[in-house]
CSV table of N, CA and C in Angstrom, one decimal:
chain,number,residue,atom,x,y,z
A,1382,MET,N,12.9,53.8,-43.2
A,1382,MET,CA,13.6,53.6,-41.9
A,1382,MET,C,12.7,54.3,-40.8
A,1383,GLU,N,12.4,53.6,-39.8
A,1383,GLU,CA,11.6,54.1,-38.7
A,1383,GLU,C,12.3,53.9,-37.4
A,1384,ILE,N,12.7,55.1,-36.8
A,1384,ILE,CA,13.4,55.1,-35.6
A,1384,ILE,C,12.6,55.9,-34.6
A,1385,GLY,N,12.1,55.1,-33.6
A,1385,GLY,CA,11.3,55.8,-32.5
A,1385,GLY,C,12.2,56.1,-31.4
A,1386,ILE,N,12.2,57.4,-31.0
A,1386,ILE,CA,13.0,57.8,-29.8
A,1386,ILE,C,12.0,58.4,-28.8
A,1387,PHE,N,12.0,57.7,-27.6
A,1387,PHE,CA,11.1,58.1,-26.6
A,1387,PHE,C,11.8,58.5,-25.3
A,1388,ASN,N,11.6,59.7,-24.9
A,1388,ASN,CA,12.1,60.2,-23.6
A,1388,ASN,C,11.1,60.0,-22.5
A,1389,GLU,N,11.3,59.0,-21.7
A,1389,GLU,CA,10.3,58.7,-20.6
A,1389,GLU,C,10.8,59.2,-19.3
A,1390,THR,N,11.6,60.3,-19.3
A,1390,THR,CA,12.0,61.0,-18.1
A,1390,THR,C,11.3,62.3,-18.1
A,1391,GLU,N,11.5,63.0,-17.0
A,1391,GLU,CA,10.9,64.4,-16.9
A,1391,GLU,C,11.8,65.5,-17.5
A,1392,GLU,N,13.0,65.1,-17.9
A,1392,GLU,CA,14.0,66.1,-18.4
A,1392,GLU,C,14.0,66.2,-19.9
A,1393,GLU,N,14.2,67.4,-20.4
A,1393,GLU,CA,14.3,67.7,-21.8
A,1393,GLU,C,15.7,67.3,-22.3
A,1394,ILE,N,15.7,66.6,-23.4
A,1394,ILE,CA,17.0,66.2,-24.0
A,1394,ILE,C,17.1,66.7,-25.4
A,1395,LYS,N,17.8,67.9,-25.5
A,1395,LYS,CA,17.8,68.5,-26.8
A,1395,LYS,C,18.7,67.8,-27.9
A,1396,GLU,N,19.5,66.8,-27.4
A,1396,GLU,CA,20.4,66.1,-28.3
A,1396,GLU,C,19.7,64.9,-29.1
A,1397,LEU,N,18.4,64.7,-28.8
A,1397,LEU,CA,17.7,63.6,-29.4
A,1397,LEU,C,17.6,63.6,-31.0
A,1398,GLU,N,17.5,64.8,-31.5
A,1398,GLU,CA,17.5,65.0,-33.0
A,1398,GLU,C,18.9,64.5,-33.6
A,1399,THR,N,19.9,64.9,-32.9
A,1399,THR,CA,21.3,64.5,-33.3
A,1399,THR,C,21.4,63.0,-33.3
A,1400,ILE,N,20.9,62.4,-32.2
A,1400,ILE,CA,20.9,60.9,-32.0
A,1400,ILE,C,20.1,60.2,-33.2
A,1401,GLU,N,19.0,60.8,-33.6
A,1401,GLU,CA,18.2,60.2,-34.7
A,1401,GLU,C,19.1,60.2,-36.0
A,1402,GLU,N,19.7,61.3,-36.2
A,1402,GLU,CA,20.6,61.4,-37.4
A,1402,GLU,C,21.7,60.5,-37.3
A,1403,LEU,N,22.3,60.3,-36.2
A,1403,LEU,CA,23.4,59.4,-36.0
A,1403,LEU,C,23.0,57.9,-36.2
A,1404,MET,N,21.8,57.6,-35.8
A,1404,MET,CA,21.3,56.2,-36.0
A,1404,MET,C,21.0,56.0,-37.5
A,1405,LYS,N,20.5,57.0,-38.2
A,1405,LYS,CA,20.4,56.8,-39.7
A,1405,LYS,C,21.7,56.6,-40.3
A,1406,TYR,N,22.7,57.4,-39.9
A,1406,TYR,CA,24.1,57.3,-40.4
A,1406,TYR,C,24.6,55.9,-40.1
A,1407,ALA,N,24.4,55.4,-38.9
A,1407,ALA,CA,25.0,54.1,-38.5
A,1407,ALA,C,24.3,53.0,-39.4
A,1408,LEU,N,23.0,53.0,-39.6
A,1408,LEU,CA,22.4,52.0,-40.4
A,1408,LEU,C,22.9,52.1,-41.9
A,1409,LYS,N,23.1,53.3,-42.4
A,1409,LYS,CA,23.7,53.4,-43.7
A,1409,LYS,C,25.1,52.8,-43.8
A,1410,GLU,N,25.9,53.0,-42.7
A,1410,GLU,CA,27.2,52.5,-42.7
A,1410,GLU,C,27.2,50.9,-42.6
A,1411,GLU,N,26.1,50.4,-42.1
A,1411,GLU,CA,26.0,48.9,-42.0
A,1411,GLU,C,25.2,48.4,-43.2
A,1412,ASN,N,25.0,49.2,-44.2
A,1412,ASN,CA,24.2,48.8,-45.4
A,1412,ASN,C,22.8,48.3,-45.1
A,1413,ILE,N,22.1,49.0,-44.2
A,1413,ILE,CA,20.8,48.6,-43.9
A,1413,ILE,C,19.9,49.7,-44.3
A,1414,GLU,N,19.0,49.4,-45.2
A,1414,GLU,CA,18.1,50.5,-45.8
A,1414,GLU,C,16.7,50.5,-45.1
A,1415,LYS,N,16.2,49.4,-44.7
A,1415,LYS,CA,14.8,49.3,-44.2
A,1415,LYS,C,14.9,48.6,-42.8
A,1416,ALA,N,14.7,49.4,-41.8
A,1416,ALA,CA,14.8,48.8,-40.4
A,1416,ALA,C,13.9,49.7,-39.5
A,1417,GLU,N,13.4,49.0,-38.5
A,1417,GLU,CA,12.7,49.7,-37.4
A,1417,GLU,C,13.2,49.3,-36.1
A,1418,PHE,N,13.4,50.3,-35.2
A,1418,PHE,CA,13.8,50.1,-33.8
A,1418,PHE,C,13.5,51.3,-33.0
A,1419,ASN,N,13.5,51.1,-31.7
A,1419,ASN,CA,13.2,52.2,-30.7
A,1419,ASN,C,14.4,52.4,-29.8
A,1420,ILE,N,14.6,53.7,-29.4
A,1420,ILE,CA,15.4,54.0,-28.3
A,1420,ILE,C,14.5,54.6,-27.2
A,1421,ILE,N,14.6,54.1,-26.0
A,1421,ILE,CA,13.8,54.6,-24.9
A,1421,ILE,C,14.7,55.1,-23.8
A,1422,ILE,N,14.6,56.4,-23.5
A,1422,ILE,CA,15.4,57.0,-22.4
A,1422,ILE,C,14.6,56.9,-21.1
A,1423,ILE,N,15.3,56.3,-20.1
A,1423,ILE,CA,14.6,56.1,-18.8
A,1423,ILE,C,15.6,56.5,-17.7
A,1424,ASP,N,15.1,56.3,-16.5
A,1424,ASP,CA,16.0,56.6,-15.3
A,1424,ASP,C,16.6,55.3,-14.7
A,1425,ASN,N,17.5,55.5,-13.8
A,1425,ASN,CA,18.2,54.4,-13.1
A,1425,ASN,C,17.3,53.4,-12.5
A,1426,GLU,N,16.2,53.9,-11.8
A,1426,GLU,CA,15.3,53.0,-11.2
A,1426,GLU,C,14.7,52.1,-12.1
A,1427,ARG,N,14.2,52.6,-13.3
A,1427,ARG,CA,13.6,51.7,-14.3
A,1427,ARG,C,14.5,50.8,-14.9
A,1428,ILE,N,15.7,51.2,-15.3
A,1428,ILE,CA,16.7,50.3,-15.9
A,1428,ILE,C,17.1,49.2,-15.0
A,1429,ARG,N,17.2,49.6,-13.7
A,1429,ARG,CA,17.6,48.5,-12.7
A,1429,ARG,C,16.5,47.4,-12.7
A,1430,LYS,N,15.2,47.8,-12.7
A,1430,LYS,CA,14.1,46.8,-12.7
A,1430,LYS,C,14.2,45.9,-14.0
A,1431,ILE,N,14.5,46.6,-15.1
A,1431,ILE,CA,14.6,45.8,-16.4
A,1431,ILE,C,15.8,44.9,-16.3
A,1432,ASN,N,16.9,45.3,-15.8
A,1432,ASN,CA,18.1,44.5,-15.7
A,1432,ASN,C,17.9,43.3,-14.7
A,1433,LYS,N,17.2,43.6,-13.7
A,1433,LYS,CA,16.9,42.5,-12.7
A,1433,LYS,C,15.9,41.5,-13.3
A,1434,GLU,N,14.9,42.0,-14.0
A,1434,GLU,CA,13.9,41.1,-14.5
A,1434,GLU,C,14.4,40.2,-15.7
A,1435,TYR,N,15.2,40.8,-16.6
A,1435,TYR,CA,15.6,40.1,-17.8
A,1435,TYR,C,17.0,39.5,-17.8
A,1436,ARG,N,17.8,40.1,-16.9
A,1436,ARG,CA,19.2,39.6,-16.8
A,1436,ARG,C,19.6,39.0,-15.5
A,1437,ASN,N,18.6,39.2,-14.5
A,1437,ASN,CA,18.8,38.7,-13.1
A,1437,ASN,C,20.0,39.4,-12.5
A,1438,ILE,N,20.2,40.6,-12.8
A,1438,ILE,CA,21.3,41.4,-12.3
A,1438,ILE,C,20.6,42.6,-11.6
A,1439,ASP,N,20.7,42.7,-10.3
A,1439,ASP,CA,20.0,43.7,-9.5
A,1439,ASP,C,20.9,45.0,-9.3
A,1440,ARG,N,21.1,45.7,-10.4
A,1440,ARG,CA,21.8,47.0,-10.3
A,1440,ARG,C,21.5,47.7,-11.6
A,1441,GLU,N,21.8,49.0,-11.5
A,1441,GLU,CA,21.6,49.9,-12.7
A,1441,GLU,C,22.7,49.5,-13.7
A,1442,THR,N,22.3,49.8,-15.0
A,1442,THR,CA,23.3,49.7,-16.1
A,1442,THR,C,23.1,50.8,-17.0
A,1443,ASP,N,23.9,51.0,-18.0
A,1443,ASP,CA,23.8,52.2,-18.8
A,1443,ASP,C,22.9,51.9,-20.0
A,1444,VAL,N,23.0,50.7,-20.6
A,1444,VAL,CA,22.2,50.4,-21.8
A,1444,VAL,C,21.8,49.0,-21.8
A,1445,ILE,N,20.6,48.7,-22.3
A,1445,ILE,CA,20.2,47.3,-22.5
A,1445,ILE,C,19.5,47.2,-23.8
A,1446,SER,N,19.8,46.3,-24.6
A,1446,SER,CA,19.2,46.1,-25.9
A,1446,SER,C,18.4,44.8,-26.0
A,1447,PHE,N,17.2,44.8,-26.6
A,1447,PHE,CA,16.4,43.7,-26.8
A,1447,PHE,C,16.3,43.5,-28.3
A,1448,ALA,N,17.0,42.5,-28.8
A,1448,ALA,CA,17.1,42.3,-30.2
A,1448,ALA,C,16.0,41.3,-30.6
A,1449,LEU,N,15.0,41.8,-31.4
A,1449,LEU,CA,13.9,40.9,-31.9
A,1449,LEU,C,14.4,39.9,-32.9
A,1450,GLU,N,15.5,40.1,-33.6
A,1450,GLU,CA,15.9,39.2,-34.6
A,1450,GLU,C,16.6,38.0,-33.9
A,1451,ASP,N,16.8,38.0,-32.6
A,1451,ASP,CA,17.3,36.8,-31.9
A,1451,ASP,C,16.3,35.8,-31.9
A,1452,ALA,N,15.0,36.2,-31.9
A,1452,ALA,CA,13.9,35.2,-32.1
A,1452,ALA,C,13.5,35.1,-33.5
A,1453,LYS,N,13.7,33.9,-34.1
A,1453,LYS,CA,13.6,33.8,-35.5
A,1453,LYS,C,12.2,34.0,-36.1
A,1454,ASP,N,11.2,34.0,-35.2
A,1454,ASP,CA,9.8,34.2,-35.7
A,1454,ASP,C,9.5,35.7,-35.9
A,1455,PHE,N,10.5,36.6,-35.8
A,1455,PHE,CA,10.4,38.0,-36.0
A,1455,PHE,C,11.1,38.5,-37.3
A,1456,VAL,N,11.3,37.6,-38.2
A,1456,VAL,CA,12.1,38.0,-39.4
A,1456,VAL,C,11.1,38.3,-40.5
A,1457,TYR,N,11.3,39.5,-41.2
A,1457,TYR,CA,10.4,39.9,-42.3
A,1457,TYR,C,11.2,40.0,-43.5
A,1458,ASP,N,10.5,39.9,-44.7
A,1458,ASP,CA,11.2,39.9,-46.0
A,1458,ASP,C,11.6,41.3,-46.4
A,1459,ASP,N,10.7,42.3,-46.2
A,1459,ASP,CA,10.9,43.6,-46.7
A,1459,ASP,C,11.6,44.7,-45.8
A,1460,PHE,N,11.7,44.4,-44.5
A,1460,PHE,CA,12.4,45.3,-43.6
A,1460,PHE,C,12.9,44.5,-42.4
A,1461,ARG,N,13.7,45.1,-41.6
A,1461,ARG,CA,14.2,44.4,-40.4
A,1461,ARG,C,13.6,45.1,-39.2
A,1462,LEU,N,12.9,44.4,-38.3
A,1462,LEU,CA,12.4,44.8,-37.1
A,1462,LEU,C,13.4,44.5,-36.0
A,1463,LEU,N,14.2,45.5,-35.6
A,1463,LEU,CA,15.4,45.2,-34.8
A,1463,LEU,C,15.1,45.0,-33.3
A,1464,GLY,N,14.3,45.9,-32.7
A,1464,GLY,CA,14.0,45.8,-31.3
A,1464,GLY,C,14.1,47.1,-30.6
A,1465,ASP,N,14.4,47.0,-29.3
A,1465,ASP,CA,14.4,48.2,-28.4
A,1465,ASP,C,15.8,48.4,-27.7
A,1466,ILE,N,16.2,49.6,-27.6
A,1466,ILE,CA,17.3,50.0,-26.8
A,1466,ILE,C,16.9,50.9,-25.6
A,1467,TYR,N,17.2,50.5,-24.4
A,1467,TYR,CA,16.9,51.3,-23.2
A,1467,TYR,C,18.2,51.9,-22.7
A,1468,ILE,N,18.1,53.2,-22.5
A,1468,ILE,CA,19.3,53.9,-22.0
A,1468,ILE,C,19.0,54.7,-20.8
A,1469,SER,N,19.8,54.6,-19.8
A,1469,SER,CA,19.6,55.3,-18.5
A,1469,SER,C,20.2,56.7,-18.6
A,1470,LEU,N,19.3,57.7,-18.5
A,1470,LEU,CA,19.7,59.1,-18.6
A,1470,LEU,C,20.6,59.4,-17.4
A,1471,ASP,N,20.4,58.8,-16.2
A,1471,ASP,CA,21.2,59.1,-15.1
A,1471,ASP,C,22.7,58.6,-15.4
A,1472,LYS,N,22.8,57.4,-16.0
A,1472,LYS,CA,24.1,56.9,-16.4
A,1472,LYS,C,24.8,57.7,-17.4
A,1473,VAL,N,24.0,58.3,-18.4
A,1473,VAL,CA,24.6,59.1,-19.4
A,1473,VAL,C,25.3,60.3,-18.7
A,1474,LYS,N,24.6,60.9,-17.8
A,1474,LYS,CA,25.1,62.1,-17.1
A,1474,LYS,C,26.4,61.7,-16.3
A,1475,GLU,N,26.2,60.6,-15.5
A,1475,GLU,CA,27.3,60.2,-14.6
A,1475,GLU,C,28.5,59.8,-15.4
A,1476,GLN,N,28.4,59.0,-16.5
A,1476,GLN,CA,29.5,58.5,-17.3
A,1476,GLN,C,30.2,59.6,-18.1
A,1477,SER,N,29.4,60.6,-18.6
A,1477,SER,CA,30.0,61.7,-19.3
A,1477,SER,C,30.9,62.5,-18.4
A,1478,GLU,N,30.6,62.7,-17.2
A,1478,GLU,CA,31.5,63.3,-16.2
A,1478,GLU,C,32.7,62.5,-15.9
A,1479,LEU,N,32.4,61.2,-15.6
A,1479,LEU,CA,33.4,60.2,-15.2
A,1479,LEU,C,34.5,60.1,-16.3
A,1480,TYR,N,34.1,60.1,-17.6
A,1480,TYR,CA,35.0,59.9,-18.7
A,1480,TYR,C,35.5,61.2,-19.3
A,1481,GLY,N,35.0,62.3,-18.8
A,1481,GLY,CA,35.4,63.6,-19.2
A,1481,GLY,C,35.1,64.0,-20.6
A,1482,HIS,N,33.9,63.6,-21.1
A,1482,HIS,CA,33.4,64.0,-22.4
A,1482,HIS,C,32.0,64.5,-22.3
A,1483,SER,N,31.5,65.0,-23.4
A,1483,SER,CA,30.2,65.6,-23.4
A,1483,SER,C,29.0,64.7,-23.2
A,1484,PHE,N,27.9,65.2,-22.8
A,1484,PHE,CA,26.7,64.5,-22.6
A,1484,PHE,C,26.3,63.8,-24.0
A,1485,LEU,N,26.4,64.6,-25.1
A,1485,LEU,CA,26.1,64.1,-26.4
A,1485,LEU,C,27.0,62.9,-26.7
A,1486,ARG,N,28.3,63.0,-26.5
A,1486,ARG,CA,29.2,61.9,-26.8
A,1486,ARG,C,28.8,60.6,-26.1
A,1487,GLU,N,28.4,60.7,-24.8
A,1487,GLU,CA,28.1,59.5,-24.0
A,1487,GLU,C,26.7,59.0,-24.5
A,1488,LEU,N,25.8,59.8,-24.8
A,1488,LEU,CA,24.5,59.4,-25.3
A,1488,LEU,C,24.7,58.7,-26.7
A,1489,ALA,N,25.5,59.3,-27.5
A,1489,ALA,CA,25.8,58.8,-28.8
A,1489,ALA,C,26.4,57.4,-28.7
A,1490,PHE,N,27.4,57.3,-27.9
A,1490,PHE,CA,28.2,56.1,-27.7
A,1490,PHE,C,27.2,55.0,-27.3
A,1491,LEU,N,26.4,55.2,-26.3
A,1491,LEU,CA,25.4,54.2,-25.8
A,1491,LEU,C,24.4,53.9,-26.8
A,1492,SER,N,24.0,54.8,-27.6
A,1492,SER,CA,23.0,54.6,-28.7
A,1492,SER,C,23.6,53.7,-29.8
A,1493,VAL,N,24.8,54.0,-30.2
A,1493,VAL,CA,25.5,53.1,-31.2
A,1493,VAL,C,25.8,51.8,-30.6
A,1494,HIS,N,26.2,51.7,-29.4
A,1494,HIS,CA,26.5,50.4,-28.7
A,1494,HIS,C,25.2,49.6,-28.7
A,1495,GLY,N,24.1,50.2,-28.3
A,1495,GLY,CA,22.8,49.4,-28.3
A,1495,GLY,C,22.4,49.0,-29.7
A,1496,LEU,N,22.6,49.9,-30.7
A,1496,LEU,CA,22.2,49.5,-32.1
A,1496,LEU,C,23.0,48.3,-32.6
A,1497,LEU,N,24.3,48.4,-32.3
A,1497,LEU,CA,25.2,47.3,-32.8
A,1497,LEU,C,24.8,45.9,-32.1
A,1498,HIS,N,24.3,46.0,-30.9
A,1498,HIS,CA,23.8,44.7,-30.3
A,1498,HIS,C,22.5,44.3,-31.0
A,1499,LEU,N,21.7,45.2,-31.4
A,1499,LEU,CA,20.5,44.8,-32.1
A,1499,LEU,C,20.8,44.2,-33.5
A,1500,LEU,N,22.0,44.6,-34.0
A,1500,LEU,CA,22.4,44.1,-35.3
A,1500,LEU,C,23.2,42.8,-35.2
A,1501,GLY,N,23.4,42.3,-34.0
A,1501,GLY,CA,24.1,41.0,-33.8
A,1501,GLY,C,25.5,41.1,-33.3
A,1502,TYR,N,26.0,42.3,-33.1
A,1502,TYR,CA,27.4,42.4,-32.6
A,1502,TYR,C,27.4,42.1,-31.1
A,1503,ASP,N,28.5,41.6,-30.6
A,1503,ASP,CA,28.6,41.3,-29.2
A,1503,ASP,C,30.0,41.5,-28.7
A,1504,HIS,N,30.2,41.5,-27.4
A,1504,HIS,CA,31.5,41.7,-26.8
A,1504,HIS,C,31.8,40.7,-25.7
A,1505,MET,N,31.3,39.5,-25.8
A,1505,MET,CA,31.5,38.4,-24.8
A,1505,MET,C,32.9,37.8,-25.0
A,1506,LYS,N,33.4,37.7,-26.2
A,1506,LYS,CA,34.8,37.2,-26.4
A,1506,LYS,C,35.7,38.4,-26.8
A,1507,LYS,N,36.9,38.3,-26.5
A,1507,LYS,CA,37.9,39.4,-26.8
A,1507,LYS,C,37.9,39.8,-28.3
A,1508,GLU,N,37.9,38.8,-29.2
A,1508,GLU,CA,37.9,39.1,-30.6
A,1508,GLU,C,36.6,39.8,-31.1
A,1509,ASP,N,35.5,39.4,-30.5
A,1509,ASP,CA,34.2,40.0,-30.9
A,1509,ASP,C,34.2,41.4,-30.3
A,1510,GLU,N,34.7,41.6,-29.1
A,1510,GLU,CA,34.8,43.0,-28.5
A,1510,GLU,C,35.6,43.9,-29.4
A,1511,GLU,N,36.7,43.4,-29.9
A,1511,GLU,CA,37.6,44.3,-30.8
A,1511,GLU,C,36.8,44.7,-32.0
A,1512,VAL,N,36.1,43.8,-32.6
A,1512,VAL,CA,35.3,44.1,-33.8
A,1512,VAL,C,34.2,45.1,-33.5
A,1513,MET,N,33.5,44.9,-32.4
A,1513,MET,CA,32.4,45.8,-32.1
A,1513,MET,C,32.8,47.2,-31.7
A,1514,PHE,N,33.9,47.2,-30.8
A,1514,PHE,CA,34.4,48.5,-30.4
A,1514,PHE,C,35.0,49.3,-31.5
A,1515,LYS,N,35.7,48.6,-32.5
A,1515,LYS,CA,36.2,49.3,-33.6
A,1515,LYS,C,35.1,49.9,-34.5
A,1516,LYS,N,34.0,49.1,-34.6
A,1516,LYS,CA,32.8,49.6,-35.4
A,1516,LYS,C,32.2,50.8,-34.7
A,1517,GLN,N,32.1,50.8,-33.4
A,1517,GLN,CA,31.5,51.9,-32.7
A,1517,GLN,C,32.4,53.2,-32.9
A,1518,ASP,N,33.7,53.1,-32.8
A,1518,ASP,CA,34.6,54.2,-33.0
A,1518,ASP,C,34.4,54.7,-34.5
A,1519,GLU,N,34.4,53.8,-35.4
A,1519,GLU,CA,34.3,54.2,-36.8
A,1519,GLU,C,33.0,55.0,-37.1
A,1520,ILE,N,31.9,54.5,-36.5
A,1520,ILE,CA,30.6,55.2,-36.7
A,1520,ILE,C,30.6,56.6,-36.0
A,1521,LEU,N,31.1,56.6,-34.8
A,1521,LEU,CA,31.1,57.9,-34.1
A,1521,LEU,C,32.0,58.9,-34.7
A,1522,ASP,N,33.2,58.5,-35.1
A,1522,ASP,CA,34.2,59.3,-35.7
A,1522,ASP,C,33.7,59.8,-37.1
A,1523,GLY,N,33.1,58.9,-37.9
A,1523,GLY,CA,32.6,59.2,-39.2
A,1523,GLY,C,31.5,60.2,-39.2
A,1524,PHE,N,30.7,60.2,-38.1
A,1524,PHE,CA,29.6,61.1,-37.9
A,1524,PHE,C,30.1,62.4,-37.4
A,1525,GLY,N,31.3,62.4,-36.8
A,1525,GLY,CA,31.9,63.7,-36.3
A,1525,GLY,C,31.8,63.8,-34.8
A,1526,ILE,N,31.5,62.7,-34.1
A,1526,ILE,CA,31.5,62.8,-32.6
A,1526,ILE,C,32.7,62.1,-32.1
A,1527,LYS,N,33.7,62.9,-31.8
A,1527,LYS,CA,35.0,62.4,-31.3
A,1527,LYS,C,35.1,62.4,-29.8
A,1528,ARG,N,36.0,61.6,-29.3
A,1528,ARG,CA,36.3,61.5,-27.9
A,1528,ARG,C,36.8,62.8,-27.3
């Protein structure tokens, strides 16, 4: 299992070791033994540019996932190359205050949310949203990160 976590901001984020352990736990819960993906922590300015370029939405967002398995030419036999998750550090801070929970809880939530997108989960339809959000809660609760 290869999980790259890159902090491309100027701020120190002490919770990243916990996030790496959470991602390993989440993959185990999904019965995935061999996978590679990255989490890249960036600021609002950069995530806004990515959102505009790839989704044609000119505003900040909290998390964007680029699933390589969506392109069928990226399938390997011996491991899964999942893709990249971009998370806005500014949004993590803002939303943790807004929702009244810890910085770690928000960073963990966005990391799990992004990973589930890489694994093919979505929330475009109500029934898919229910499945994905239940899975998020199960992973976070099981790892010990409660609301």
